[in-house]
Amino acid sequence: MNTEAGKTALITGASNGIGQELAKLFAKDGYNLVLIGRNDDKLQQLAEGFEQDYGVQTTVIAKDLSRENVAEEVYNEVTGRGLTINVLVNDAAVSTYGKFATDTDWEREKALIHLNVLTLTHMTKLFLKDMVTRNEGKILQLASLVAITPFPLMAVYAATKAYVYNFTQSLNNELKDTNVTVTALLPNATDTNFFREAGAPQLNVEDQLDDPAVVAKDGYDALMSGKLKVIPGGAMNKAYEVMAYTMPQETLAGMMRHYNTPKEESEREKESSSTTSAWALGLGIAAAVVAGVALVTAYNNADALTRARYRYKATKLKYKANSVLDDAKEALVDSWDKVKHNVQNATTTA
């Protein structure tokens, strides 16, 4: 049964990727749709499909959201049609690629800032005011994991996403006494055409792309639950968040620079094994922290019998862990002795 029949969701950047997957989820739940994007033909095609498959009403508004005052144009067109927007999804965003000082074009960056920041903010202001007046509504803001990390070679993009994330959390505090919620979606790199549209070559980060359908589902569920934020995907993506708040920023920037480096360049100039090991260790520790928090939460919510099982398993793991640590310590001592021996031999020879 479509429990949300009669409600309307407005989605920017709806013609592909995460935005398209979100539109599908809203349509399945009976939401009427307002689809915003530049590709009118693609949006019309999607609209026809949603109407046939799910029986919802779909409105297409083709707009370049990087233009001045375009948010007001959209708002006036929507309200002029007598539509009430119950859910606003600010998904549209773009990036540029390259070193800020020498490689990227200012006009493209200016358009990027206008789309990612100004239009998003203005759209939020216009529709949020109506939601607060009705005391009902939801907003989903597409931020990014790079909202909380440096991202060399896409510096301006990362800065705009940091703005979106901070803006969203501030709004949540202002709205805490209302029935209106704003959710920040912080995905990792996702399998869309994002990097090609930014003008980037094949990058290292593209070896670990998330599925846009999974990202959209996690974002949709968080939005409907009224969560303040969501990091979609598994424990590894949560581990990146832990690293963002615990790792030195210079080290974090170096790791993110590696991910954003062209594959061909990485093959020519391999990162040092020590740096790679440090990143792997950092991710491993962060993942362990995330897993530990999950285990503690599960333990605290368990009944007495389940807790007893946890304690029994923990005791067994403790003995195993001690054995592993002893082996590791022996390996480290052996390695250190070999290093000292080699250094002494080199000094004697010299």
Short mmCIF file of C-alpha atoms in Angstrom, two decimals:
data_model
loop_
_atom_site.label_atom_id
_atom_site.label_comp_id
_atom_site.label_asym_id
_atom_site.label_seq_id
_atom_site.Cartn_x
_atom_site.Cartn_y
_atom_site.Cartn_z
CA MET A 1 0.00 0.00 0.00
CA ASN A 2 1.32 3.46 -0.88
CA THR A 3 1.20 5.24 2.47
CA GLU A 4 2.56 8.50 1.08
CA ALA A 5 0.11 8.87 -1.80
CA GLY A 6 -0.68 12.51 -2.45
CA LYS A 7 2.60 13.84 -1.05
CA THR A 8 5.21 15.36 -3.35
CA ALA A 9 9.01 15.10 -3.40
CA LEU A 10 11.16 17.56 -5.34
CA ILE A 11 14.52 16.14 -6.42
CA THR A 12 17.34 18.08 -8.05
CA GLY A 13 19.94 16.19 -10.09
CA ALA A 14 17.29 13.56 -10.77
CA SER A 15 18.40 12.52 -14.25
CA ASN A 16 21.08 10.03 -13.14
CA GLY A 17 23.05 8.49 -10.31
CA ILE A 18 21.94 8.89 -6.70
CA GLY A 19 19.20 11.38 -7.62
CA GLN A 20 17.59 8.97 -10.07
CA GLU A 21 17.71 6.13 -7.54
CA LEU A 22 16.14 8.36 -4.90
CA ALA A 23 13.35 9.36 -7.30
CA LYS A 24 12.59 5.68 -7.86
CA LEU A 25 12.33 5.04 -4.11
CA PHE A 26 9.93 7.97 -3.64
CA ALA A 27 7.81 6.80 -6.56
CA LYS A 28 7.60 3.27 -5.14
CA ASP A 29 6.22 4.73 -1.92
CA GLY A 30 3.57 6.69 -3.79
CA TYR A 31 5.11 10.14 -3.76
CA ASN A 32 4.34 12.41 -6.69
CA LEU A 33 7.55 13.79 -8.14
CA VAL A 34 9.03 17.08 -9.30
CA LEU A 35 12.21 16.26 -11.21
CA ILE A 36 14.76 19.04 -11.73
CA GLY A 37 17.80 18.89 -14.02
CA ARG A 38 19.34 20.12 -17.25
CA ASN A 39 18.60 17.08 -19.42
CA ASP A 40 14.93 17.57 -20.34
CA ASP A 41 14.76 14.49 -22.60
CA LYS A 42 16.17 12.17 -19.92
CA LEU A 43 13.86 13.61 -17.26
CA GLN A 44 10.80 13.21 -19.50
CA GLN A 45 11.77 9.60 -20.15
CA LEU A 46 12.14 8.91 -16.44
CA ALA A 47 8.84 10.67 -15.70
CA GLU A 48 6.96 8.46 -18.16
CA GLY A 49 8.50 5.36 -16.60
CA PHE A 50 7.60 6.37 -13.05
CA GLU A 51 4.04 7.19 -14.05
CA GLN A 52 3.59 3.85 -15.83
CA ASP A 53 5.30 1.72 -13.18
CA TYR A 54 4.00 3.37 -10.01
CA GLY A 55 0.99 5.46 -11.02
CA VAL A 56 2.39 8.71 -9.62
CA GLN A 57 2.12 12.21 -11.05
CA THR A 58 5.43 13.57 -12.28
CA THR A 59 6.39 17.15 -13.13
CA VAL A 60 9.58 17.90 -15.07
CA ILE A 61 11.32 21.28 -14.80
CA ALA A 62 14.44 21.59 -16.95
CA LYS A 63 16.78 24.16 -15.36
CA ASP A 64 20.49 24.88 -15.15
CA LEU A 65 20.80 25.20 -11.38
CA SER A 66 24.16 26.97 -11.59
CA ARG A 67 22.49 30.17 -12.86
CA GLU A 68 21.69 33.25 -10.80
CA ASN A 69 18.24 33.28 -9.13
CA VAL A 70 17.32 29.86 -10.56
CA ALA A 71 16.11 28.62 -7.16
CA GLU A 72 13.47 31.34 -7.09
CA GLU A 73 12.45 30.42 -10.64
CA VAL A 74 11.93 26.81 -9.57
CA TYR A 75 10.01 27.82 -6.44
CA ASN A 76 7.72 30.17 -8.37
CA GLU A 77 7.03 27.53 -11.03
CA VAL A 78 6.25 24.87 -8.43
CA THR A 79 3.98 27.04 -6.32
CA GLY A 80 2.38 28.47 -9.46
CA ARG A 81 1.24 24.95 -10.30
CA GLY A 82 -0.34 24.63 -6.87
CA LEU A 83 2.14 21.96 -5.70
CA THR A 84 3.05 21.50 -2.05
CA ILE A 85 6.56 20.11 -1.55
CA ASN A 86 6.63 17.69 1.37
CA VAL A 87 10.19 16.51 0.73
CA LEU A 88 13.06 18.47 -0.81
CA VAL A 89 16.13 16.58 -2.05
CA ASN A 90 19.10 18.77 -2.92
CA ASP A 91 21.11 16.20 -4.85
CA ALA A 92 22.52 18.19 -7.79
CA ALA A 93 26.25 18.90 -7.54
CA VAL A 94 29.33 19.09 -9.76
CA SER A 95 33.11 19.25 -9.37
CA THR A 96 36.25 20.25 -11.21
CA TYR A 97 39.53 18.35 -11.19
CA GLY A 98 43.11 19.53 -10.89
CA LYS A 99 45.39 21.77 -8.85
CA PHE A 100 43.51 24.89 -7.79
CA ALA A 101 46.43 27.27 -8.44
CA THR A 102 47.34 26.16 -11.95
CA ASP A 103 44.95 23.63 -13.49
CA THR A 104 41.32 24.53 -12.87
CA ASP A 105 39.16 27.16 -14.54
CA TRP A 106 37.64 29.92 -12.40
CA GLU A 107 34.42 30.19 -14.40
CA ARG A 108 33.72 26.50 -13.87
CA GLU A 109 34.56 26.81 -10.17
CA LYS A 110 32.28 29.82 -9.83
CA ALA A 111 29.43 27.82 -11.40
CA LEU A 112 30.28 24.91 -9.10
CA ILE A 113 30.03 27.11 -6.00
CA HIS A 114 26.79 28.61 -7.26
CA LEU A 115 25.22 25.18 -7.77
CA ASN A 116 26.64 23.34 -4.74
CA VAL A 117 26.22 26.21 -2.27
CA LEU A 118 24.11 29.18 -3.39
CA THR A 119 21.33 27.32 -5.20
CA LEU A 120 21.17 24.64 -2.50
CA THR A 121 20.95 27.28 0.23
CA HIS A 122 18.32 29.33 -1.59
CA MET A 123 16.21 26.26 -2.43
CA THR A 124 16.38 25.23 1.20
CA LYS A 125 15.35 28.67 2.42
CA LEU A 126 12.36 28.97 0.07
CA PHE A 127 10.87 25.52 0.68
CA LEU A 128 11.89 25.24 4.35
CA LYS A 129 9.93 28.36 5.24
CA ASP A 130 6.76 26.73 3.89
CA MET A 131 7.53 23.50 5.75
CA VAL A 132 7.96 25.32 9.05
CA THR A 133 4.70 27.19 8.47
CA ARG A 134 2.92 23.83 7.98
CA ASN A 135 5.06 22.22 10.72
CA GLU A 136 5.69 19.30 8.38
CA GLY A 137 8.42 18.35 5.92
CA LYS A 138 11.75 16.67 5.25
CA ILE A 139 14.91 17.77 3.46
CA LEU A 140 17.78 15.57 2.26
CA GLN A 141 21.05 17.39 1.56
CA LEU A 142 23.72 15.58 -0.44
CA ALA A 143 27.00 16.20 1.37
CA SER A 144 29.91 13.76 1.05
CA LEU A 145 32.52 11.96 3.11
CA VAL A 146 34.93 14.62 1.84
CA ALA A 147 32.82 17.14 3.78
CA ILE A 148 34.91 16.06 6.79
CA THR A 149 38.27 15.43 5.07
CA PRO A 150 40.65 17.34 2.81
CA PHE A 151 40.37 16.32 -0.84
CA PRO A 152 43.35 17.59 -2.88
CA LEU A 153 42.72 18.01 -6.62
CA MET A 154 39.03 18.62 -5.88
CA ALA A 155 39.60 21.25 -3.22
CA VAL A 156 36.69 23.55 -4.08
CA TYR A 157 34.23 20.67 -4.31
CA ALA A 158 35.24 19.36 -0.88
CA ALA A 159 34.91 22.85 0.58
CA THR A 160 31.36 23.19 -0.75
CA LYS A 161 30.41 19.84 0.77
CA ALA A 162 31.84 20.92 4.13
CA TYR A 163 29.52 23.91 3.89
CA VAL A 164 26.52 21.68 3.13
CA TYR A 165 27.26 19.42 6.10
CA ASN A 166 27.79 22.27 8.57
CA PHE A 167 24.74 24.13 7.26
CA THR A 168 22.58 21.03 7.68
CA GLN A 169 23.63 20.37 11.28
CA SER A 170 23.04 24.00 12.23
CA LEU A 171 19.55 23.88 10.74
CA ASN A 172 18.76 20.75 12.73
CA ASN A 173 19.39 22.63 15.95
CA GLU A 174 17.16 25.49 14.82
CA LEU A 175 14.39 23.04 13.86
CA LYS A 176 14.49 20.77 16.91
CA ASP A 177 11.14 22.05 18.24
CA THR A 178 9.36 21.46 14.91
CA ASN A 179 8.22 18.45 12.87
CA VAL A 180 10.64 19.36 10.09
CA THR A 181 13.89 17.42 9.72
CA VAL A 182 17.01 17.91 7.60
CA THR A 183 19.28 14.93 6.88
CA ALA A 184 22.85 15.06 5.56
CA LEU A 185 23.85 12.20 3.26
CA LEU A 186 27.62 11.59 3.29
CA PRO A 187 28.46 8.94 0.67
CA ASN A 188 31.89 7.72 -0.30
CA ALA A 189 32.86 7.80 -3.99
CA THR A 190 29.91 6.36 -5.93
CA ASP A 191 29.61 4.63 -9.29
CA THR A 192 28.21 7.52 -11.34
CA ASN A 193 29.60 9.74 -14.09
CA PHE A 194 30.79 12.25 -11.48
CA PHE A 195 34.54 11.99 -12.13
CA ARG A 196 34.25 12.13 -15.93
CA GLU A 197 32.00 15.20 -15.73
CA ALA A 198 34.62 16.81 -13.49
CA GLY A 199 37.20 16.27 -16.23
CA ALA A 200 39.22 13.73 -14.27
CA PRO A 201 41.11 10.76 -15.76
CA GLN A 202 40.73 7.30 -14.25
CA LEU A 203 41.55 7.72 -10.55
CA ASN A 204 42.67 5.35 -7.80
CA VAL A 205 39.47 6.04 -5.87
CA GLU A 206 37.46 4.43 -8.68
CA ASP A 207 38.66 1.01 -7.55
CA GLN A 208 36.28 1.22 -4.59
CA LEU A 209 33.07 2.83 -5.83
CA ASP A 210 29.78 2.34 -3.99
CA ASP A 211 26.53 1.36 -5.69
CA PRO A 212 24.26 4.43 -6.15
CA ALA A 213 21.19 2.29 -5.41
CA VAL A 214 22.65 1.31 -2.02
CA VAL A 215 23.62 4.91 -1.27
CA ALA A 216 20.14 6.12 -2.18
CA LYS A 217 18.42 3.44 -0.05
CA ASP A 218 20.50 4.26 3.03
CA GLY A 219 19.86 7.98 2.50
CA TYR A 220 16.14 7.43 1.97
CA ASP A 221 15.79 5.32 5.12
CA ALA A 222 17.68 7.90 7.18
CA LEU A 223 15.53 10.71 5.78
CA MET A 224 12.32 8.90 6.64
CA SER A 225 13.61 8.19 10.15
CA GLY A 226 14.49 11.84 10.70
CA LYS A 227 18.19 11.17 11.26
CA LEU A 228 20.60 14.10 11.29
CA LYS A 229 23.12 12.36 9.03
CA VAL A 230 23.95 9.05 7.42
CA ILE A 231 27.14 7.53 6.04
CA PRO A 232 25.92 4.85 3.62
CA GLY A 233 27.66 1.56 3.00
CA GLY A 234 29.51 -0.76 5.34
CA ALA A 235 31.90 -0.45 8.28
CA MET A 236 34.79 0.74 6.11
CA ASN A 237 32.97 3.96 5.22
CA LYS A 238 32.25 4.50 8.92
CA ALA A 239 35.96 3.93 9.53
CA TYR A 240 36.78 6.86 7.24
CA GLU A 241 34.70 9.07 9.52
CA VAL A 242 36.66 7.89 12.56
CA MET A 243 39.92 8.60 10.72
CA ALA A 244 38.71 12.07 9.75
CA TYR A 245 38.36 13.00 13.40
CA THR A 246 41.47 11.24 14.74
CA MET A 247 44.17 11.27 12.05
CA PRO A 248 46.47 14.32 11.61
CA GLN A 249 45.10 16.47 8.79
CA GLU A 250 48.37 16.42 6.84
CA THR A 251 48.40 12.62 6.85
CA LEU A 252 44.73 12.49 5.94
CA ALA A 253 45.28 14.92 3.06
CA GLY A 254 48.09 12.71 1.76
CA MET A 255 45.87 9.65 1.81
CA MET A 256 43.03 11.46 0.03
CA ARG A 257 45.51 12.83 -2.53
CA HIS A 258 46.55 9.26 -3.29
CA TYR A 259 42.93 8.25 -3.88
CA ASN A 260 42.44 11.24 -6.18
CA THR A 261 45.61 10.56 -8.18
CA PRO A 262 45.37 9.19 -11.75
CA LYS A 263 46.00 5.46 -11.92
CA GLU A 264 48.69 5.88 -14.57
CA GLU A 265 50.62 8.29 -12.38
CA SER A 266 50.40 5.93 -9.41
CA GLU A 267 51.78 3.10 -11.50
CA ARG A 268 54.75 5.25 -12.51
CA GLU A 269 55.43 6.59 -9.04
CA LYS A 270 54.46 4.05 -6.40
CA GLU A 271 53.72 5.34 -2.92
CA SER A 272 56.25 4.26 -0.32
CA SER A 273 55.39 1.03 1.46
CA SER A 274 55.66 2.74 4.86
CA THR A 275 53.01 5.31 3.94
CA THR A 276 50.72 2.65 2.51
CA SER A 277 51.16 0.55 5.66
CA ALA A 278 50.35 3.56 7.84
CA TRP A 279 47.10 4.17 5.95
CA ALA A 280 46.19 0.49 6.17
CA LEU A 281 46.91 0.50 9.90
CA GLY A 282 44.84 3.65 10.35
CA LEU A 283 41.90 2.15 8.50
CA GLY A 284 42.23 -1.09 10.43
CA ILE A 285 42.20 0.70 13.78
CA ALA A 286 39.27 2.87 12.73
CA ALA A 287 37.33 -0.17 11.51
CA ALA A 288 38.05 -1.89 14.82
CA VAL A 289 36.69 1.13 16.69
CA VAL A 290 33.50 1.06 14.62
CA ALA A 291 33.12 -2.68 15.18
CA GLY A 292 33.78 -2.23 18.89
CA VAL A 293 31.07 0.40 19.23
CA ALA A 294 28.63 -1.90 17.43
CA LEU A 295 29.51 -4.79 19.77
CA VAL A 296 29.11 -2.64 22.89
CA THR A 297 25.73 -1.43 21.67
CA ALA A 298 24.61 -4.98 20.93
CA TYR A 299 25.84 -6.15 24.34
CA ASN A 300 24.03 -3.38 26.20
CA ASN A 301 20.78 -4.20 24.38
CA ALA A 302 21.03 -7.98 24.90
CA ASP A 303 19.31 -10.17 27.47
CA ALA A 304 21.17 -11.95 30.30
CA LEU A 305 21.71 -15.21 28.37
CA THR A 306 23.05 -13.43 25.30
CA ARG A 307 25.37 -11.36 27.50
CA ALA A 308 26.75 -14.52 29.04
CA ARG A 309 27.50 -15.85 25.56
CA TYR A 310 29.26 -12.59 24.69
CA ARG A 311 31.43 -12.89 27.81
CA TYR A 312 32.34 -16.50 27.02
CA LYS A 313 33.30 -15.64 23.43
CA ALA A 314 35.22 -12.58 24.61
CA THR A 315 37.29 -14.74 26.99
CA LYS A 316 38.21 -17.13 24.16
CA LEU A 317 39.09 -14.20 21.89
CA LYS A 318 41.24 -12.70 24.63
CA TYR A 319 43.47 -15.80 24.77
CA LYS A 320 43.72 -15.87 20.98
CA ALA A 321 44.51 -12.15 20.85
CA ASN A 322 47.24 -12.52 23.48
CA SER A 323 48.80 -15.31 21.42
CA VAL A 324 48.70 -13.18 18.27
CA LEU A 325 50.20 -10.22 20.12
CA ASP A 326 53.02 -12.39 21.48
CA ASP A 327 53.80 -13.59 17.96
CA ALA A 328 53.72 -10.02 16.69
CA LYS A 329 56.07 -8.84 19.43
CA GLU A 330 58.53 -11.63 18.61
CA ALA A 331 58.39 -10.70 14.92
CA LEU A 332 59.04 -7.05 15.70
CA VAL A 333 62.01 -7.89 17.96
CA ASP A 334 63.50 -10.16 15.28
CA SER A 335 63.03 -7.44 12.63
CA TRP A 336 64.63 -4.83 14.87
CA ASP A 337 67.60 -7.08 15.61
CA LYS A 338 68.11 -7.59 11.86
CA VAL A 339 67.98 -3.85 11.21
CA LYS A 340 70.56 -3.16 13.93
CA HIS A 341 72.79 -5.92 12.58
CA ASN A 342 72.64 -4.52 9.04
CA VAL A 343 73.38 -1.00 10.24
CA GLN A 344 76.37 -2.19 12.27
CA ASN A 345 77.73 -4.11 9.28
CA ALA A 346 77.31 -1.09 7.03
CA THR A 347 79.12 1.13 9.54
CA THR A 348 81.99 -1.35 9.91
CA THR A 349 82.36 -1.66 6.14
CA ALA A 350 82.42 2.09 5.72
#
